[in-house]
Coordinates of C-alpha atoms in Angstrom, one line a residue:
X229 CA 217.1 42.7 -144.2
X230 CA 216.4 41.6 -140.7
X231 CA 217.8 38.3 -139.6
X232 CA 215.2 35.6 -137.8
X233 CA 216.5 34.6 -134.6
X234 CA 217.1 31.3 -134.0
X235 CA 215.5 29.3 -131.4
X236 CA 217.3 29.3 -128.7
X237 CA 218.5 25.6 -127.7
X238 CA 219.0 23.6 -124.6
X239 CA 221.8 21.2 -123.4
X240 CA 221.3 18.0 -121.0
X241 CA 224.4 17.2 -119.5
X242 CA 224.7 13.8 -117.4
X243 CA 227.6 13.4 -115.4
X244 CA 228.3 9.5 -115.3
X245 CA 230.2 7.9 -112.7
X246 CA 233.4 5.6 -113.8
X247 CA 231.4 2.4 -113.1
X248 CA 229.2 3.7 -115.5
X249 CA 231.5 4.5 -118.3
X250 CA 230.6 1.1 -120.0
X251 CA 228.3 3.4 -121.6
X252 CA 230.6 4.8 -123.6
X253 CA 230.6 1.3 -125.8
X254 CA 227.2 1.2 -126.7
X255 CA 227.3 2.9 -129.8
X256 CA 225.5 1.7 -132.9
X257 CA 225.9 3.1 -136.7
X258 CA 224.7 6.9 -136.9
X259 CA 226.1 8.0 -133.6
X260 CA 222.8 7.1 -131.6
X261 CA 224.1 6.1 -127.9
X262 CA 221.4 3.5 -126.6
X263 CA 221.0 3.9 -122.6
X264 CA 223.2 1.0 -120.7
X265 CA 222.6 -0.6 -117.8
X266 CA 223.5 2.2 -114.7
X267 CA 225.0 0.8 -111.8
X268 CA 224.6 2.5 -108.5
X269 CA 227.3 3.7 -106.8
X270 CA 226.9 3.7 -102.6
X271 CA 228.2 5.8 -100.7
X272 CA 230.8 5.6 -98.2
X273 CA 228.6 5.1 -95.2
X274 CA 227.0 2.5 -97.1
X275 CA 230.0 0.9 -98.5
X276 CA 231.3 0.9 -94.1
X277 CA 229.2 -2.1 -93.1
X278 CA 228.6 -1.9 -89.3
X279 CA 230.6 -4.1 -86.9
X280 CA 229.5 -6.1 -84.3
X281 CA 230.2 -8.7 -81.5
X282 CA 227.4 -10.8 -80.0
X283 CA 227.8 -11.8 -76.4
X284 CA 225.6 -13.5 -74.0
X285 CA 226.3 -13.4 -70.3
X286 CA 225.0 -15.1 -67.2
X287 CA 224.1 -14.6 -63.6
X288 CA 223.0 -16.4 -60.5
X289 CA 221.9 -14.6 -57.5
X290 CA 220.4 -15.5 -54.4
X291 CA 218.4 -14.1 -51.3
X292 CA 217.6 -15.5 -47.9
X293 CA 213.9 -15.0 -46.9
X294 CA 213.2 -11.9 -45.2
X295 CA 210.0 -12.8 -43.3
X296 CA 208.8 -15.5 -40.9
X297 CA 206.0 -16.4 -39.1
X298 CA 205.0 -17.8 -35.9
X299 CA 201.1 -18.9 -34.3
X300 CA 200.9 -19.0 -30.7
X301 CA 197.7 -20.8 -29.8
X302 CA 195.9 -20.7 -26.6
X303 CA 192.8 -22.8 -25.6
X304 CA 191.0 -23.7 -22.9
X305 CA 187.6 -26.0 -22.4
X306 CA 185.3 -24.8 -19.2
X307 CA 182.2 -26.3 -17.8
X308 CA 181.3 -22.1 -17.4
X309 CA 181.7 -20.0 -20.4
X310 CA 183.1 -17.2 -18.2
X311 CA 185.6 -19.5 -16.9
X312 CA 186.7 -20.4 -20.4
X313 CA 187.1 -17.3 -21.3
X314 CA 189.0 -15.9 -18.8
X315 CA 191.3 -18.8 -19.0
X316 CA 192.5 -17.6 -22.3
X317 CA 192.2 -14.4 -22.0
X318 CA 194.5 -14.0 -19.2
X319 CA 197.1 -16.2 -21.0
X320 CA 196.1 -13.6 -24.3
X321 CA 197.4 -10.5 -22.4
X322 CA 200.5 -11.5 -21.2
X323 CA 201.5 -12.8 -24.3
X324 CA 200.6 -9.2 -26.0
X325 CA 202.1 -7.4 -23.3
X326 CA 205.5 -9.7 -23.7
X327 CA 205.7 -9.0 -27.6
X328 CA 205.2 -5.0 -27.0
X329 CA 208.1 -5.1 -24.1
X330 CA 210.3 -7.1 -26.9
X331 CA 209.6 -4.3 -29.2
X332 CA 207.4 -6.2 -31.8
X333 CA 205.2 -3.6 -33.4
X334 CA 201.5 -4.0 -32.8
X335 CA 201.0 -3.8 -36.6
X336 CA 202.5 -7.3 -36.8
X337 CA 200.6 -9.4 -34.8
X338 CA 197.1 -10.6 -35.6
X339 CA 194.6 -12.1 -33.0
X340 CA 192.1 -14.0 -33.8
X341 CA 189.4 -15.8 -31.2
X342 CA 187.0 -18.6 -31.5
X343 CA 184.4 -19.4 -28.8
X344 CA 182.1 -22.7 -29.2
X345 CA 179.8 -25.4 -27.3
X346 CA 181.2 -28.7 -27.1
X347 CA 178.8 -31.2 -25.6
X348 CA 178.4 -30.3 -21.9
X349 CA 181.3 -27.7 -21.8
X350 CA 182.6 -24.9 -23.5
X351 CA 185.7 -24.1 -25.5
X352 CA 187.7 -21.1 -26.3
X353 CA 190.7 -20.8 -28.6
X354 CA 193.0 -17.5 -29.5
X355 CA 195.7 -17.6 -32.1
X356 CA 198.2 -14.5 -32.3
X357 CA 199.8 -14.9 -35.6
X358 CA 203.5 -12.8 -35.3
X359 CA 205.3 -11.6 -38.6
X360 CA 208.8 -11.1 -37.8
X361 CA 211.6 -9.8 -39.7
X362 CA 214.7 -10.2 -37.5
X363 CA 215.0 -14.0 -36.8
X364 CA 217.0 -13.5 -33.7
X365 CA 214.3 -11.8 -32.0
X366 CA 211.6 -14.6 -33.2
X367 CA 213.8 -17.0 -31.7
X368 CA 214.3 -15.1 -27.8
X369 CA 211.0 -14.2 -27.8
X370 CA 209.4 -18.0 -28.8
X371 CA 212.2 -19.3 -26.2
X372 CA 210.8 -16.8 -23.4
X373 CA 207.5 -17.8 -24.2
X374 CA 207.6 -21.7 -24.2
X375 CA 209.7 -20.9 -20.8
X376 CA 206.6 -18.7 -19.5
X377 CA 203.5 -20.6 -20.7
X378 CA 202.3 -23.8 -19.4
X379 CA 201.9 -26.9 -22.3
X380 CA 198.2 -25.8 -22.6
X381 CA 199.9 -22.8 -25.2
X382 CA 201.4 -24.5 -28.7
X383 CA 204.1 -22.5 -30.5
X384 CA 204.3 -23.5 -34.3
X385 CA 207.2 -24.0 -35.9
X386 CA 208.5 -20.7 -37.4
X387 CA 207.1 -20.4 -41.8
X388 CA 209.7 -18.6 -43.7
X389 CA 209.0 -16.3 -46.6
X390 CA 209.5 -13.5 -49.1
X391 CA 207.8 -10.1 -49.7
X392 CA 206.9 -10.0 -53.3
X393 CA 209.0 -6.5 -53.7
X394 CA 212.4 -8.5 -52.3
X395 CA 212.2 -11.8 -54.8
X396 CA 211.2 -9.0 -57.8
X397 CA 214.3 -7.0 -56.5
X398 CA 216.3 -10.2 -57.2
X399 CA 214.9 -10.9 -60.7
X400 CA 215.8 -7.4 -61.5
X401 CA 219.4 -7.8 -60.1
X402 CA 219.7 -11.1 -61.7
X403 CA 219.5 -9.3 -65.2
X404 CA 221.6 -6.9 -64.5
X405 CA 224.4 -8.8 -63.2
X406 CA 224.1 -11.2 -66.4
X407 CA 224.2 -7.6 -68.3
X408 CA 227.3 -6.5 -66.8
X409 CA 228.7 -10.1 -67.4
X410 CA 228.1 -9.4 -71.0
X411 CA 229.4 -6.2 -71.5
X412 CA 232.9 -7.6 -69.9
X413 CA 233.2 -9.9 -71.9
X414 CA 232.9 -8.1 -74.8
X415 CA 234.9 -5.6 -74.1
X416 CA 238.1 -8.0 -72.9
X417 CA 237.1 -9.6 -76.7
X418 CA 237.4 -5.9 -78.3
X419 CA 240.9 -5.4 -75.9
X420 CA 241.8 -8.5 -77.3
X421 CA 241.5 -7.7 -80.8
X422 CA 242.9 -4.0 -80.9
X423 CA 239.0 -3.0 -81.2
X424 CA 236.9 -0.5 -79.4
X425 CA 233.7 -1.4 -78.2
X426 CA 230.6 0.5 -79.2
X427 CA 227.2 1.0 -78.0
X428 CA 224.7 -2.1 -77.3
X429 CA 222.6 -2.2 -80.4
X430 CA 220.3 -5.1 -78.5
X431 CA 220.0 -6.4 -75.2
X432 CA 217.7 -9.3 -74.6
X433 CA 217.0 -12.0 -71.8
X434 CA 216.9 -14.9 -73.4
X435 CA 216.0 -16.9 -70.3
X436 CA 215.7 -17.0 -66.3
X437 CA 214.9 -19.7 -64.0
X438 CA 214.2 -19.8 -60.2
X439 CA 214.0 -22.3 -57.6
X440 CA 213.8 -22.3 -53.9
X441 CA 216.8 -24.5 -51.6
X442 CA 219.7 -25.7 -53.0
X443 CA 219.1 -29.0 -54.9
X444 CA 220.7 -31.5 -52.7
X445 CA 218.3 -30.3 -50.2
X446 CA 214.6 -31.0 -51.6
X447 CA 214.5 -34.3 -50.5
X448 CA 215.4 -33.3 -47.1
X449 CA 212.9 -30.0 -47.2
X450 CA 209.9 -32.7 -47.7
X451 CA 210.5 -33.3 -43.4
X452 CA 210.0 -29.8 -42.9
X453 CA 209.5 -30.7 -38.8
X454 CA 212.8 -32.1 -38.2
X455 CA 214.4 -29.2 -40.0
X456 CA 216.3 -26.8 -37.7
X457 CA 216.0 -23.1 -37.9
X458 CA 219.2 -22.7 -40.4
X459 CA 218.5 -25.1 -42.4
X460 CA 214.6 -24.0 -43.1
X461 CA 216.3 -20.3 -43.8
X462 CA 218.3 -22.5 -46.3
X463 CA 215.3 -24.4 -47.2
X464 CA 213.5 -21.1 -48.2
X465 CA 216.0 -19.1 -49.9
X466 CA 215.4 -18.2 -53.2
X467 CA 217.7 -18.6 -56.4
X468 CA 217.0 -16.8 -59.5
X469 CA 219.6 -17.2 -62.5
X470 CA 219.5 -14.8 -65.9
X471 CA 220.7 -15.1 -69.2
X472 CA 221.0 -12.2 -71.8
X473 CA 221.9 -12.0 -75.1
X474 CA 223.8 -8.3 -76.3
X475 CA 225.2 -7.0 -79.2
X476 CA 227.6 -3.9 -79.5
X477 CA 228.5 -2.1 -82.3
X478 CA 232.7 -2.2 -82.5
X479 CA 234.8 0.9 -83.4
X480 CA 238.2 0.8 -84.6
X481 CA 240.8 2.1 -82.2
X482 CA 241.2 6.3 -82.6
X483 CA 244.5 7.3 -83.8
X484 CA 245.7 10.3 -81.1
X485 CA 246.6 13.5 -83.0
X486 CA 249.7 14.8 -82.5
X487 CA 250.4 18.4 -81.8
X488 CA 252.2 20.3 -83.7

């Protein structure tokens, strides 16, 4: 007599964790175990919350302006056009042929020339506008001339000012003085504390300000004409201050191995 096989069966085997063996209770009459409430278990990385420090930092930096500008004008009023003209243009040429001999490049100096009718006469003016960048030199070369040229030539009063590439130069090295301001103090904080620090998880600038001249000095800057050379160069200098906001992730100090 043949034997009928039996079925073949399958076992379900749950490993619960041992904040889970609540389970274990929930047993009601015949046995039957009704599903608890699982709780989840993290894992380590989880259960190691990251550290941090949050630091902010500040910086104030400052640049003198790296250009000026002077206008020579020349002018002259003749009965005879031709005489008018000549007038100025013979004043015109020496004061080109000075500027080259001083070593001003021709790229930085602009002429410009208007000739008109007035009434019975005529007049003829020239303006050579000079774009220095060594202050020193504007100031020989604006003596020599006023020393050289009857009153008939007016010098203007030097304009000082900055490129657009050096003031965004000092933005830039505004934040990243404040930067490095932050990340020192953090790390004296960490030193402090037996801590290492970590990477920056965020940087932000919070704010940044700029001004031209020192305070004190805007009420003087409004009489621009009785201001000497120094103190316009003061008077134009720009000030740009930075404030950042950084947080690092802290380590805990490494224990050194020792070597067996």
């Amino acid at each position: 007599m043949s034997l009928q096989q039996a079925p073949q069966s399958r076992v379900f085997v749950e490993l619960v964790p041992w904040a889970d063996r609540g389970r274990e209770n929930n047993v009601v009459s015949g046995g039957e175990l009704l599903p608890g409430p699982r709780r989840h278990v993290p894992s380590a990385q989880a259960q190691t919350a990251t550290r941090e420090v949050h630091v902010s930092g500040t910086a104030e930096v400052s640049a003198s302006p790296d250009r000026a500008q002077v206008a020579v004008l020349v002018s002259s009023t003749k009965e005879a056009a031709a005489e008018a003209k000549k007038s100025v243009c013979r004043r015109l040429d020496y004061i080109t042929q000075s500027l080259q001999q001083q070593g001003v490049q021709a790229e930085n100096v602009t002429v410009t020339k208007d000739f008109r009718r007035m009434e019975n006469a005529y007049h003829m003016e020239a303006e050579v506008c000079i774009t220095f960048t060594e202050f020193g030199k504007m100031q020989n070369i604006c003596n020599f001339l006023v020393e050289k040229l009857d009153s008939s030539v007016v010098i203007s009063q030097p304009q000082f000012y900055h490129t657009p590439g050096s003031v965004e130069n000092l933005r830039r090295q505004a934040c990243l003085v404040a930067v490095e301001n932050a990340w020192r103090k953090a790390q004296e904080v960490c030193n402090l504390v037996g801590q290492t620090l970590g990477k920056p998880l965020l940087i932000k600038e919070e704010e940044t300000k700029e001004w031209e001249g020192q305070i004190d000095d805007l009420q003087s800057s409004r009489l621009s004409t009785s201001l000497t050379v120094q103190q316009k160069i003061k008077s134009a200098t720009i000030h740009v201050a930075s404030k950042v906001f950084i947080t690092f992730e802290v380590k805990g100090k490494e224990k050194k191995r020792k070597n067996l």
